[in-house]
mmCIF file of C-alpha atoms and ligand atoms in Angstrom:
data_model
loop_
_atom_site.group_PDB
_atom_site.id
_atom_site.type_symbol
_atom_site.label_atom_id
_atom_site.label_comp_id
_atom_site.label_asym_id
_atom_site.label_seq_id
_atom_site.Cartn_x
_atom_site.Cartn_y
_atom_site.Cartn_z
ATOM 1 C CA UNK C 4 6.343 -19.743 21.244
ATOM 2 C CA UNK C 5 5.109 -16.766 19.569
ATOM 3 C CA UNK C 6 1.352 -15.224 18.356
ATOM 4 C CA UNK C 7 0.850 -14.912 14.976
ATOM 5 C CA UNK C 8 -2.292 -14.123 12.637
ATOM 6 C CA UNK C 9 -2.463 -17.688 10.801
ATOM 7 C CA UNK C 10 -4.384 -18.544 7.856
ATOM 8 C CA UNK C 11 -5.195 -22.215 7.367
ATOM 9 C CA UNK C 12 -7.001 -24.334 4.919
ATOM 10 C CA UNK C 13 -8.078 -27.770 5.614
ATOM 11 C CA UNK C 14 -8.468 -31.035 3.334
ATOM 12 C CA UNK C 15 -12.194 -29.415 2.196
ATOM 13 C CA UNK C 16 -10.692 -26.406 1.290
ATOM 14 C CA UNK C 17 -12.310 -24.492 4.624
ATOM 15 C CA UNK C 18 -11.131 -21.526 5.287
ATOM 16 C CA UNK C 19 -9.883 -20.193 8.837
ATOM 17 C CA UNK C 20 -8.095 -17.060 9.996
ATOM 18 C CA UNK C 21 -7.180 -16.470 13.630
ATOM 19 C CA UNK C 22 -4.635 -15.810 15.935
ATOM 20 C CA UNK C 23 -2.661 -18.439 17.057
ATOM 21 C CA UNK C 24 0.540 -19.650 18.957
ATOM 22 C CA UNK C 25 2.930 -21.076 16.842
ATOM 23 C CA UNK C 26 6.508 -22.697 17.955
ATOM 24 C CA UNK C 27 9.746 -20.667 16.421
ATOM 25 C CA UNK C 28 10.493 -23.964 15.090
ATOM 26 C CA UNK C 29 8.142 -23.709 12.482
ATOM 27 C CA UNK C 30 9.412 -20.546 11.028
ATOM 28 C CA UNK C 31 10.952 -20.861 7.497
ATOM 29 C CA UNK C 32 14.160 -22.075 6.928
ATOM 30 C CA UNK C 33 14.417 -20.197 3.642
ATOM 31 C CA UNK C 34 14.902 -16.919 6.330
ATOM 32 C CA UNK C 35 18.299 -16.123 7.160
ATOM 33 C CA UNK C 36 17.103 -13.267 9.676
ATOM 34 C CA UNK C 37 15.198 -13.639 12.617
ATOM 35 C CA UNK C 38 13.188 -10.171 13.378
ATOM 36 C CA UNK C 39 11.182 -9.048 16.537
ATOM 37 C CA UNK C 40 8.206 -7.967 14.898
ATOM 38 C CA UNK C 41 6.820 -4.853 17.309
ATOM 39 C CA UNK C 42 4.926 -2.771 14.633
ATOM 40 C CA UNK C 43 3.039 -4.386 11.190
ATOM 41 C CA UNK C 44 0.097 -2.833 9.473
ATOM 42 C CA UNK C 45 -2.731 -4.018 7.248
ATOM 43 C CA UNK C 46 -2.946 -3.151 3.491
ATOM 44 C CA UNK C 47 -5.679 -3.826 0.568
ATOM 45 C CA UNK C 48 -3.709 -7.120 -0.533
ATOM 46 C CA UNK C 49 -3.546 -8.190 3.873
ATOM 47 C CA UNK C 50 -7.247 -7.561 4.066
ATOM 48 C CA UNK C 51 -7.691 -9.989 0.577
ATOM 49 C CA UNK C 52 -5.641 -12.649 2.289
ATOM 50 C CA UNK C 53 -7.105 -12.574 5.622
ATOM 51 C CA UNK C 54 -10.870 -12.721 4.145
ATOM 52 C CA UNK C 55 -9.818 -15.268 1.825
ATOM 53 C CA UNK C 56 -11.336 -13.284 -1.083
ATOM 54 C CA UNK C 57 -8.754 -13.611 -3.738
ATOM 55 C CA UNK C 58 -5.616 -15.955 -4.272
ATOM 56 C CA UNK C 59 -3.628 -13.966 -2.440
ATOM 57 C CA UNK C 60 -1.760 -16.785 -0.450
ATOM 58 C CA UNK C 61 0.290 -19.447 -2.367
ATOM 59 C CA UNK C 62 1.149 -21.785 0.486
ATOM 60 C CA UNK C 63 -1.284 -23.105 3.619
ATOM 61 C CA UNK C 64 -0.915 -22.597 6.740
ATOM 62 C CA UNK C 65 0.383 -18.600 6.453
ATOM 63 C CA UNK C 66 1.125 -16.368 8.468
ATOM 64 C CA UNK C 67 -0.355 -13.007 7.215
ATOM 65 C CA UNK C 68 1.285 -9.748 7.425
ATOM 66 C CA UNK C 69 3.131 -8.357 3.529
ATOM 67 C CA UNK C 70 4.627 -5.315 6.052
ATOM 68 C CA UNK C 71 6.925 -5.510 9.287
ATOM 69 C CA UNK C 72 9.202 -3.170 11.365
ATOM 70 C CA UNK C 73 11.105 -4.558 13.870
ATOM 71 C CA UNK C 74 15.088 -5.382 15.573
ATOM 72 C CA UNK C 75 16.972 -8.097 13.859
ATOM 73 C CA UNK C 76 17.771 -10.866 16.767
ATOM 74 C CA UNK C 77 19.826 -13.223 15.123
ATOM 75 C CA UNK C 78 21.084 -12.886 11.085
ATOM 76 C CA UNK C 79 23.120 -15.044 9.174
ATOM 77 C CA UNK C 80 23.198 -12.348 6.164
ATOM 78 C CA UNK C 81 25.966 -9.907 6.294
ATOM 79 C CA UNK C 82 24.253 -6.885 5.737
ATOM 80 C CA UNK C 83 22.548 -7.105 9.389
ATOM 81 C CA UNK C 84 23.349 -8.369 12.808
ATOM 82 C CA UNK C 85 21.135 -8.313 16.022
ATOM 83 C CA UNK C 86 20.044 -5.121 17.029
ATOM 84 C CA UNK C 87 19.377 -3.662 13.538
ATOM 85 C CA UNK C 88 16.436 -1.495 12.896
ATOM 86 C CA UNK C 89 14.443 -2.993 9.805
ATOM 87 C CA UNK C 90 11.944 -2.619 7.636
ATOM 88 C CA UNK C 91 10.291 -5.193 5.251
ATOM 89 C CA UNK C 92 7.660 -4.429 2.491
ATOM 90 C CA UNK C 93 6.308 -7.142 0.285
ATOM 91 C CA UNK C 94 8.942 -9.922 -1.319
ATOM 92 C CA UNK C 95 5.861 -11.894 -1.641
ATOM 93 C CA UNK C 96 6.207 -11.900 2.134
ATOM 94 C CA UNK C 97 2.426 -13.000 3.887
ATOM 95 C CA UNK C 98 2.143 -14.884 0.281
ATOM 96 C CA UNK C 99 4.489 -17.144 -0.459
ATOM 97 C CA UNK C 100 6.718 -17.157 2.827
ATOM 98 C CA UNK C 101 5.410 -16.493 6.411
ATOM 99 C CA UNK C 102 4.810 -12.894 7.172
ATOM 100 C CA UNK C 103 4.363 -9.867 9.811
ATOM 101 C CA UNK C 104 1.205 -10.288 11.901
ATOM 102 C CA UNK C 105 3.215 -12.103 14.287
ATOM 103 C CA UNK C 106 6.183 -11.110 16.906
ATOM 104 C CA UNK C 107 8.510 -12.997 14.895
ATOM 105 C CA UNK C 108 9.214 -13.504 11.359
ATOM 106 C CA UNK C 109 12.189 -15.442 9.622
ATOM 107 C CA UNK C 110 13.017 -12.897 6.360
ATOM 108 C CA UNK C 111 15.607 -12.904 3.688
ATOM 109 C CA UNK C 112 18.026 -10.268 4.467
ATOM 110 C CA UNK C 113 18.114 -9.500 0.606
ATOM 111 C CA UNK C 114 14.632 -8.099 1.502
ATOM 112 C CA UNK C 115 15.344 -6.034 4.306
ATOM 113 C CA UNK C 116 16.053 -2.234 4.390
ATOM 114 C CA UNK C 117 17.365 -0.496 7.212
ATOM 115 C CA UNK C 118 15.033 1.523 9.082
ATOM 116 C CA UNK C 119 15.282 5.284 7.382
ATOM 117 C CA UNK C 120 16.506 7.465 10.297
ATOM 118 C CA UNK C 121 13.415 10.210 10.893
ATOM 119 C CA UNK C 122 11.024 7.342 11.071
ATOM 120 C CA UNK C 123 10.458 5.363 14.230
ATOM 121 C CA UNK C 124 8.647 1.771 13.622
ATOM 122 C CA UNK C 125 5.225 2.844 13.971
ATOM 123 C CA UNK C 126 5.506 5.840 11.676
ATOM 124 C CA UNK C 127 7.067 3.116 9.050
ATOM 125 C CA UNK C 128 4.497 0.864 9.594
ATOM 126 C CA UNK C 129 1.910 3.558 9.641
ATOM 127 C CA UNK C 130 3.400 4.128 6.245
ATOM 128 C CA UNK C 131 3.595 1.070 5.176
ATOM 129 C CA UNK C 132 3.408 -0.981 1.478
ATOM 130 C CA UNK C 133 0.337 1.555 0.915
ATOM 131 C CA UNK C 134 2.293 4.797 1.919
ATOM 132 C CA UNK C 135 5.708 3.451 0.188
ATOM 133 C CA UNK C 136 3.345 2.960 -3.047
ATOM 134 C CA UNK C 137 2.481 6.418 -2.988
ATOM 135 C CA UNK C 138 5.529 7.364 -2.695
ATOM 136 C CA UNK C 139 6.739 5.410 -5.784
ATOM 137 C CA UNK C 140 3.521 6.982 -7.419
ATOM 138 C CA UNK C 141 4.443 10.447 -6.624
ATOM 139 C CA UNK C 142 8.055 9.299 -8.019
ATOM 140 C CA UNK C 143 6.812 7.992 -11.381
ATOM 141 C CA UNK C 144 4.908 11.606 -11.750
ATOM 142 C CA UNK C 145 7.969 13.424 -10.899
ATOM 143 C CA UNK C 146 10.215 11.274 -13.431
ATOM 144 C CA UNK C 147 8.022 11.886 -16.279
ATOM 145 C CA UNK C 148 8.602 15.760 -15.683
ATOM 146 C CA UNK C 149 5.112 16.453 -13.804
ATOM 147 C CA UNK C 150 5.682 19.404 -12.088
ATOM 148 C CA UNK C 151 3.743 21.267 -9.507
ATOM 149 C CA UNK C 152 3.022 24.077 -12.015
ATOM 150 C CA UNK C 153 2.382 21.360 -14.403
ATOM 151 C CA UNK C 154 -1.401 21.083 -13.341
ATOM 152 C CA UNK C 155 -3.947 19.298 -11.332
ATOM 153 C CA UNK C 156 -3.138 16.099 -9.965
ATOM 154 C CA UNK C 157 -6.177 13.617 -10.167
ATOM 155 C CA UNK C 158 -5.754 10.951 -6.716
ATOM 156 C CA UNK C 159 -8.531 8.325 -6.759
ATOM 157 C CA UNK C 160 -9.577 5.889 -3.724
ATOM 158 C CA UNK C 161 -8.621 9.028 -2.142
ATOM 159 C CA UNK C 162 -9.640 7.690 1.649
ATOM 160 C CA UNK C 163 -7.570 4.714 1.232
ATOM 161 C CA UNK C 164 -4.321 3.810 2.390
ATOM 162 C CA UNK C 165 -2.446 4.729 -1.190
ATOM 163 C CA UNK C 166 -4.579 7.500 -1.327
ATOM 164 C CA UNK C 167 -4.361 9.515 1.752
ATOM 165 C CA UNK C 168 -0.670 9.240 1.802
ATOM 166 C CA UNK C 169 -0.363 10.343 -2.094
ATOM 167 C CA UNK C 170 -2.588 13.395 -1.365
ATOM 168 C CA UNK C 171 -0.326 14.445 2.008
ATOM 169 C CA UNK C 172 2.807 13.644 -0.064
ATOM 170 C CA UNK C 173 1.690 16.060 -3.316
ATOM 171 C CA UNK C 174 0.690 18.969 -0.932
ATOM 172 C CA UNK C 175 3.396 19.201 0.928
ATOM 173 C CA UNK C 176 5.681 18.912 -2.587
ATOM 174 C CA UNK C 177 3.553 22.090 -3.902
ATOM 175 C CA UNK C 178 1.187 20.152 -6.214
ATOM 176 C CA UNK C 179 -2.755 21.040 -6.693
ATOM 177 C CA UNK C 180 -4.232 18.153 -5.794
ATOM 178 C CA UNK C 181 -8.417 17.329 -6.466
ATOM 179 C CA UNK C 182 -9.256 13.612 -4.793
ATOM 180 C CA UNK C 183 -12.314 11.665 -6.450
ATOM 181 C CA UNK C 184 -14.106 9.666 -3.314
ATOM 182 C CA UNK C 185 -17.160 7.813 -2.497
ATOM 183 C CA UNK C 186 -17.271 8.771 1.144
ATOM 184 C CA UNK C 187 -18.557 12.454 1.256
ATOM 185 C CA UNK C 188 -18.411 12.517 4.496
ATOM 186 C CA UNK C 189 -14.978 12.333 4.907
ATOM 187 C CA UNK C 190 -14.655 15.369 2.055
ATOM 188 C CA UNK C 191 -12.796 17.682 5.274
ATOM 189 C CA UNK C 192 -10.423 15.147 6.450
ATOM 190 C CA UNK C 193 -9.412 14.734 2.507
ATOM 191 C CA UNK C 194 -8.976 18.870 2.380
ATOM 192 C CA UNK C 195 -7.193 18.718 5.965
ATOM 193 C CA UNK C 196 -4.610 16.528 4.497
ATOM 194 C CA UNK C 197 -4.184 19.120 1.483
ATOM 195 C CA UNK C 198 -6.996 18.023 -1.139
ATOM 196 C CA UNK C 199 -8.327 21.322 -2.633
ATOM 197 C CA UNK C 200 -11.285 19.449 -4.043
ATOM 198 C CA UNK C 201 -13.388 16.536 -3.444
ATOM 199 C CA UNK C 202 -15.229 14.387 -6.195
ATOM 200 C CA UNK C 203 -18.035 12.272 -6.261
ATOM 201 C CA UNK C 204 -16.297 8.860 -7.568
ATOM 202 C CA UNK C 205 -19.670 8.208 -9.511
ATOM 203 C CA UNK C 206 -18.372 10.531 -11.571
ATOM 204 C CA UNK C 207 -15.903 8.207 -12.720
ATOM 205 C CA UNK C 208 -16.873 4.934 -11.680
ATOM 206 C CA UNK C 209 -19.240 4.544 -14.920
ATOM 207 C CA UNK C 210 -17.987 3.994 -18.696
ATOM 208 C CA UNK C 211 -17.378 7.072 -20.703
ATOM 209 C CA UNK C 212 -16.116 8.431 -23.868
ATOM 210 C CA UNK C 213 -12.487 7.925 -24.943
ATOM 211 C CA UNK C 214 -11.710 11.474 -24.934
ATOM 212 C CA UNK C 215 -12.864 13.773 -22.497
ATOM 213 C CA UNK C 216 -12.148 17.432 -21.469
ATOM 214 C CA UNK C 217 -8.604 17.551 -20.632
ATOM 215 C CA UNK C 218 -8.046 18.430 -17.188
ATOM 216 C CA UNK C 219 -5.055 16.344 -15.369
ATOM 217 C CA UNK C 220 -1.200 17.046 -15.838
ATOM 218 C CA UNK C 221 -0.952 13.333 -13.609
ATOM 219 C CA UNK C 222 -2.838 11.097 -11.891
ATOM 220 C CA UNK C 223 -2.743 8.641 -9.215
ATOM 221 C CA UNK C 224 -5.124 5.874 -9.807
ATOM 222 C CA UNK C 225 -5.380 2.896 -6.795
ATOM 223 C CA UNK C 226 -8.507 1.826 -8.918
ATOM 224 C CA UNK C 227 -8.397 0.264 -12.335
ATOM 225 C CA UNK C 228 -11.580 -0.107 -14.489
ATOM 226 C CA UNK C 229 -13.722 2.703 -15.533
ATOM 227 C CA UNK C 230 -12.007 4.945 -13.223
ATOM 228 C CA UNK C 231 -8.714 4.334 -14.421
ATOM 229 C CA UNK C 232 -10.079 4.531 -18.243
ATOM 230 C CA UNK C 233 -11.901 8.080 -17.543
ATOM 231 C CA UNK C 234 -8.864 9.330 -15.841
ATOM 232 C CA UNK C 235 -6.748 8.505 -18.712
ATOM 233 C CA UNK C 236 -9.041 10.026 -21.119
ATOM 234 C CA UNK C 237 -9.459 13.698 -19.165
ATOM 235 C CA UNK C 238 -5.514 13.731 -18.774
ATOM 236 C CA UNK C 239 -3.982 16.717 -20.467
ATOM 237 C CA UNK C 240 -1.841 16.038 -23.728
ATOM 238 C CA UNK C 241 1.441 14.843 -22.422
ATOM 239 C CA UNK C 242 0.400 14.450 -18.847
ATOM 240 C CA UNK C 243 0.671 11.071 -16.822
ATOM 241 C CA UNK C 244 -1.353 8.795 -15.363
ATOM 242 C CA UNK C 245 0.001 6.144 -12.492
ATOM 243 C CA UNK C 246 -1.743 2.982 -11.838
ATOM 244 C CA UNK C 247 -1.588 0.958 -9.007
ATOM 245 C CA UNK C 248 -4.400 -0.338 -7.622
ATOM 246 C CA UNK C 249 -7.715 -2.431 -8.608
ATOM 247 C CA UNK C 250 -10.245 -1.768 -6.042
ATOM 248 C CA UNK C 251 -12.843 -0.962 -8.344
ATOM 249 C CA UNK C 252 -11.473 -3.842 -10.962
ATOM 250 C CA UNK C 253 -8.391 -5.560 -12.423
ATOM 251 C CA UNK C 254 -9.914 -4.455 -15.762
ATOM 252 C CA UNK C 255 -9.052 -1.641 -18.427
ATOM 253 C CA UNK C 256 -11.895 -1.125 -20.751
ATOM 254 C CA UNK C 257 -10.640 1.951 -22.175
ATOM 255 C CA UNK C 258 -8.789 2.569 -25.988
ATOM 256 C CA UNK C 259 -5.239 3.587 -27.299
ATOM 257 C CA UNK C 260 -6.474 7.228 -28.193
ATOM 258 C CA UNK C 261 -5.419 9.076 -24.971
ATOM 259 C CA UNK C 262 -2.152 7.337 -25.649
ATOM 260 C CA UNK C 263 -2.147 7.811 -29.354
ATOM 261 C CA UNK C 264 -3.925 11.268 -29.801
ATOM 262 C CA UNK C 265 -2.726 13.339 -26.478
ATOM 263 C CA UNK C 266 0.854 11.387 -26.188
ATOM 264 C CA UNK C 267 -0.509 10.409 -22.282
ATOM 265 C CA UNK C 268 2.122 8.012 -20.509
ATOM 266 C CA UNK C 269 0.404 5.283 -18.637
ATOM 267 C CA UNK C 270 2.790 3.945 -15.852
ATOM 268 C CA UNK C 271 2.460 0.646 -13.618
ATOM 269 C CA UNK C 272 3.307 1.176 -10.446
ATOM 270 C CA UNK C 273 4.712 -1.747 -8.534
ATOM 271 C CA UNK C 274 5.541 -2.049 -4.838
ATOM 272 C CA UNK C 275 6.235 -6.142 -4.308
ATOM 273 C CA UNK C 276 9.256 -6.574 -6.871
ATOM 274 C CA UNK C 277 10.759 -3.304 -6.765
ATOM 275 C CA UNK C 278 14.598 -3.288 -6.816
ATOM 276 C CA UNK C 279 16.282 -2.237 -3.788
ATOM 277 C CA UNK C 280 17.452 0.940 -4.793
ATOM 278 C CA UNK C 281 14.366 2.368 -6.147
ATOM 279 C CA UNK C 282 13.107 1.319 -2.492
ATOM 280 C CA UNK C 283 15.652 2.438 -0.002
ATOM 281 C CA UNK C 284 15.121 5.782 -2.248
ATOM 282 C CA UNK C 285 11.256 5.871 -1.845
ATOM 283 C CA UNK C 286 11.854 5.740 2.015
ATOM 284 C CA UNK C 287 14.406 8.302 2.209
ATOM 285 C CA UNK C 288 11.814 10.405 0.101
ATOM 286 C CA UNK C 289 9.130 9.342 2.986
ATOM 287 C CA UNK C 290 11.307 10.700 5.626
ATOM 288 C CA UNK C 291 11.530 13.770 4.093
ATOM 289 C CA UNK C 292 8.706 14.538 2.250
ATOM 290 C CA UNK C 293 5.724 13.016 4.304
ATOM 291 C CA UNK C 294 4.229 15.175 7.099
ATOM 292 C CA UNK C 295 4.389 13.580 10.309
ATOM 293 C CA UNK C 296 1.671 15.027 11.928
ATOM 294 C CA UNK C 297 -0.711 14.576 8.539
ATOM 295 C CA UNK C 298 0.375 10.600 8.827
ATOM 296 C CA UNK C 299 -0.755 10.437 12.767
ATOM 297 C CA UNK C 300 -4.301 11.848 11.515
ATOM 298 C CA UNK C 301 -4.816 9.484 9.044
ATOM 299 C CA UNK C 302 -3.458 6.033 11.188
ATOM 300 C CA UNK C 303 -5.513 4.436 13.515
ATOM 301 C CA UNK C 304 -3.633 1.940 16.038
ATOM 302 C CA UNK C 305 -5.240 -1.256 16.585
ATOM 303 C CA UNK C 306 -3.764 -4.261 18.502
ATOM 304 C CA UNK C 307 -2.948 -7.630 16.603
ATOM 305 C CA UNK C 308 -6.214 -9.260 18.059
ATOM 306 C CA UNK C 309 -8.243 -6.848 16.399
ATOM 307 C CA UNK C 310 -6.798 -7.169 12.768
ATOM 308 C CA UNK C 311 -9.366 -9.619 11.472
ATOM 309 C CA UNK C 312 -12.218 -7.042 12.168
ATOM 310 C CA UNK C 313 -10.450 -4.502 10.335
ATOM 311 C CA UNK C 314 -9.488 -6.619 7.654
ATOM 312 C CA UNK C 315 -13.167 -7.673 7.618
ATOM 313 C CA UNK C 316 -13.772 -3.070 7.250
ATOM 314 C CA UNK C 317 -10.715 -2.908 4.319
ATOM 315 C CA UNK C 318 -12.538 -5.558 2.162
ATOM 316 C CA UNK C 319 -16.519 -3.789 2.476
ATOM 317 C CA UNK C 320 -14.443 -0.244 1.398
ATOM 318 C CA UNK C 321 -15.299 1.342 4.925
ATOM 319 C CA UNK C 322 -11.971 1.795 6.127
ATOM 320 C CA UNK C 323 -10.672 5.240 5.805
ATOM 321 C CA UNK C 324 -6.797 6.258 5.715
ATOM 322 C CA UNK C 325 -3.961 3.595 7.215
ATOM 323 C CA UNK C 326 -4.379 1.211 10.016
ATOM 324 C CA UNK C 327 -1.388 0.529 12.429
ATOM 325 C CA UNK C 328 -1.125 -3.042 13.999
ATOM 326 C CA UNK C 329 1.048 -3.093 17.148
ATOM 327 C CA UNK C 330 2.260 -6.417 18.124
HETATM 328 P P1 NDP T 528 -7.730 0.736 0.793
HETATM 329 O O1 NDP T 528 -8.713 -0.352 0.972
HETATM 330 O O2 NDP T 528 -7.156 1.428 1.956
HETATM 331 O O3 NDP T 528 -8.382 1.883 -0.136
HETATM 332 C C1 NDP T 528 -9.018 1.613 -1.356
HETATM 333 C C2 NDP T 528 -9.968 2.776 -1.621
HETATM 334 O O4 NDP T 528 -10.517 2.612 -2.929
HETATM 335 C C3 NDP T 528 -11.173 2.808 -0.686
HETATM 336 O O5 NDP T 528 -10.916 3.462 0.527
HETATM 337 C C4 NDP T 528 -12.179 3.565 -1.521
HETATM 338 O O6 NDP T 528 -11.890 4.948 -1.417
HETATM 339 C C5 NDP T 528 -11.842 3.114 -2.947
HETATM 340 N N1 NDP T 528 -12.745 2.049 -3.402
HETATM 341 C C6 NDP T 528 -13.080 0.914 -2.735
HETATM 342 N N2 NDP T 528 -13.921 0.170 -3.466
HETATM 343 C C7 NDP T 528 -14.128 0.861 -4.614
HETATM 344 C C8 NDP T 528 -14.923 0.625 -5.780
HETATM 345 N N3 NDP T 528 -15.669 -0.462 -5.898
HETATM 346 N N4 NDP T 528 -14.908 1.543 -6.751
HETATM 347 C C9 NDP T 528 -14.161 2.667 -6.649
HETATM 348 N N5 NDP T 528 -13.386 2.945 -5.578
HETATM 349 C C10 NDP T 528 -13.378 2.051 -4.583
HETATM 350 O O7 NDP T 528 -6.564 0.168 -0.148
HETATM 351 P P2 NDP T 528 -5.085 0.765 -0.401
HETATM 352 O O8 NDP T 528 -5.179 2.239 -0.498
HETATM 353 O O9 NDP T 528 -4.139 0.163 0.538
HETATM 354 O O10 NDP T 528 -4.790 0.173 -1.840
HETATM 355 C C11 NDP T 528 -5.436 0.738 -2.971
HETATM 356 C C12 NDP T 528 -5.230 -0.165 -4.174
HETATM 357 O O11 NDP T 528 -3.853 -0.205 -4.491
HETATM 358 C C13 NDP T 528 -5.676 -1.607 -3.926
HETATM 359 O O12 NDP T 528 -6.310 -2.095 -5.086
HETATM 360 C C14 NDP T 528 -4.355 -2.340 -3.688
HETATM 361 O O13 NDP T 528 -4.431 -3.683 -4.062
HETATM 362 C C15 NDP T 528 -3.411 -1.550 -4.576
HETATM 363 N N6 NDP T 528 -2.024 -1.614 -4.154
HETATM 364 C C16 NDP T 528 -1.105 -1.917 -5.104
HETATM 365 C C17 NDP T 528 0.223 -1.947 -4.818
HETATM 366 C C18 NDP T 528 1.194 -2.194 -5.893
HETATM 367 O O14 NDP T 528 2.317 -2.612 -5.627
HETATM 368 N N7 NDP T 528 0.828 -1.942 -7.139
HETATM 369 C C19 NDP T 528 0.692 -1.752 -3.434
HETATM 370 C C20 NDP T 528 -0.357 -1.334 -2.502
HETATM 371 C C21 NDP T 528 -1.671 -1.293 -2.873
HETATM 372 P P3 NDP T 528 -13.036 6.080 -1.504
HETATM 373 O O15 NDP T 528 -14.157 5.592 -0.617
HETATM 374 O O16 NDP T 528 -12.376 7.310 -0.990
HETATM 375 O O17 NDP T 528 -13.470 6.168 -2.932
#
């Protein structure tokens, strides 16, 4: 046997999510390796799923959990055999096949990554999908030639799991870094982890012109909607803007002329699909560009009983920085 988070559904569509023992038996077949889960975390898209507020899961009953970190204990892939050190972020993993929240999970080696050395389990997990987004956030800037002497970089959602992490990662890489939030009160932790200016996100959150002063060289956006649309339209000519998230709104009211009239690049950032490489590379970037100590001030550690509280916290937008489930 083995606890697990476990959403269910029954025949009047009722929706339950609790923790559960569950026989290994009813793992997936599809897996080929079987992982001792001791470290998971919870993300936006974990905190959708476990308060049933979007179609997040594709098959019922489902284990939650889209992150794990944990030792392989039996593998019928050749790329790992027991005692391996892995990590697993996304794959459709706590949507389509059974995930994390849970000592044991069956996975698809083809989705596994070694453990980067540099991290131990919790710091990966404490990383997590959100941290490993920033990361490929931070990446997309740097590809498209944003430099730290290119100018400002614009992070929004700043207290959020994508957020925090982007803001730590583009201090410590030299870049100047203003963070748009609606939690004032949490304007020093945002400077402690190297913001050098805090925002009102009102200031963004409502619809504006298409063109606006031009003050970004890049941005990080975890937020879609207006925010995303009045980010575009205050980047600088030639600058770039990274999307990723939608916690303001899956929508884009904005118009071609940032795009059109200042040459801004608009990139989609995503984690779930990425190929392997581009992965494996975002975590060896984590390793080396992520400040340990700045990651252990934003992570709280919570046990696996007390994940459906703090998914409840993700989903009402009170939940600052990353939370850290141990199993
Ligand atoms: P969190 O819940 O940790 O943070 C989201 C933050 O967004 C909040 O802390 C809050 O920050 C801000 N926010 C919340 N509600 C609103 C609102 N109505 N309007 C404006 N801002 C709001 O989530 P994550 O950081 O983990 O994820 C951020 C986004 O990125 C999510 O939409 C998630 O789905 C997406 N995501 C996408 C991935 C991908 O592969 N593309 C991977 C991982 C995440 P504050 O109070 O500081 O303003």
């Amino acid at each position: 046997m083995f606890k697990a988070l476990l959403l269910q559904k029954n025949e009047q569509g009722e929706f339950k999510a609790s923790i559960e023992q569950l026989e290994e038996s009813q793992l997936p077949e599809t897996g080929d390796v079987l992982v001792q889960i001791s470290h998971s975390t919870l993300n936006y898209k974990d905190g959708l799923a476990i308060c049933n507020k979007s179609p997040v899961v594709r098959h019922w009953p489902m284990v939650a959990g889209i992150d794990g970190a944990g030792t392989v204990l039996e593998s019928a892939h050749p790329g790992f055999k027991p005692g391996d050190e892995v990590i697993l972020n996304g794959f459709g993993v706590g949507e389509t096949h059974w995930g994390c929240l849970a000592e044991k999970a069956k996975l698809k080696g083809d989705w596994l990554i070694k453990r980067p050395e540099g991290l131990s389990a919790a710091q990966a997990m404490a990383i997590g999908t959100a941290g490993y987004t920033a990361m490929l956030c931070v990446l997309g800037l740097e590809k498209s030639g944003v430099k730290p002497n290119s100018g400002e970089i614009l992070v929004t959602g700043a207290t959020g799991g994508v957020g925090s992490v982007a803001i730590a990662l583009l201090s410590k890489l030299g870049y100047t870094v203003v963070a748009t939030s609606g939690k004032p009160e949490q304007a020093e932790f945002l400077k402690s982890l190297g913001a050098s200016e805090v925002m009102d996100r009102k200031l963004f959150s409502e619809p504006g012109k298409p063109l606006q002063r031009e003050r970004w060289a890049g941005v990080v956006d975890c937020v879609g909607s207006h925010t995303l649309a009045n980010a575009c339209a205050q980047t600088k000519y030639g600058g770039t803007v990274t999307a990723c998230g939608l916690a303001q709104g899956m929508d884009l009211p904005s118009s071609v002329a940032p795009f059109i009239l200042r040459g801004v690049a608009l990139k989609g950032i995503d984690s779930v699909m990425a190929p392997l490489q581009v992965r494996e590379n975002a975590w060896r970037r984590l390793a080396s560009d992520l400040d340990l100590k700045k990651l252990e001030n934003l992570t709280r550690t919570i046990p696996l009983d007390g994940a459906i509280e703090a998914a409840g916290q993700i989903m009402a937008g009170t939940n600052t920085g990353r939370i850290l489930i141990t199993i």
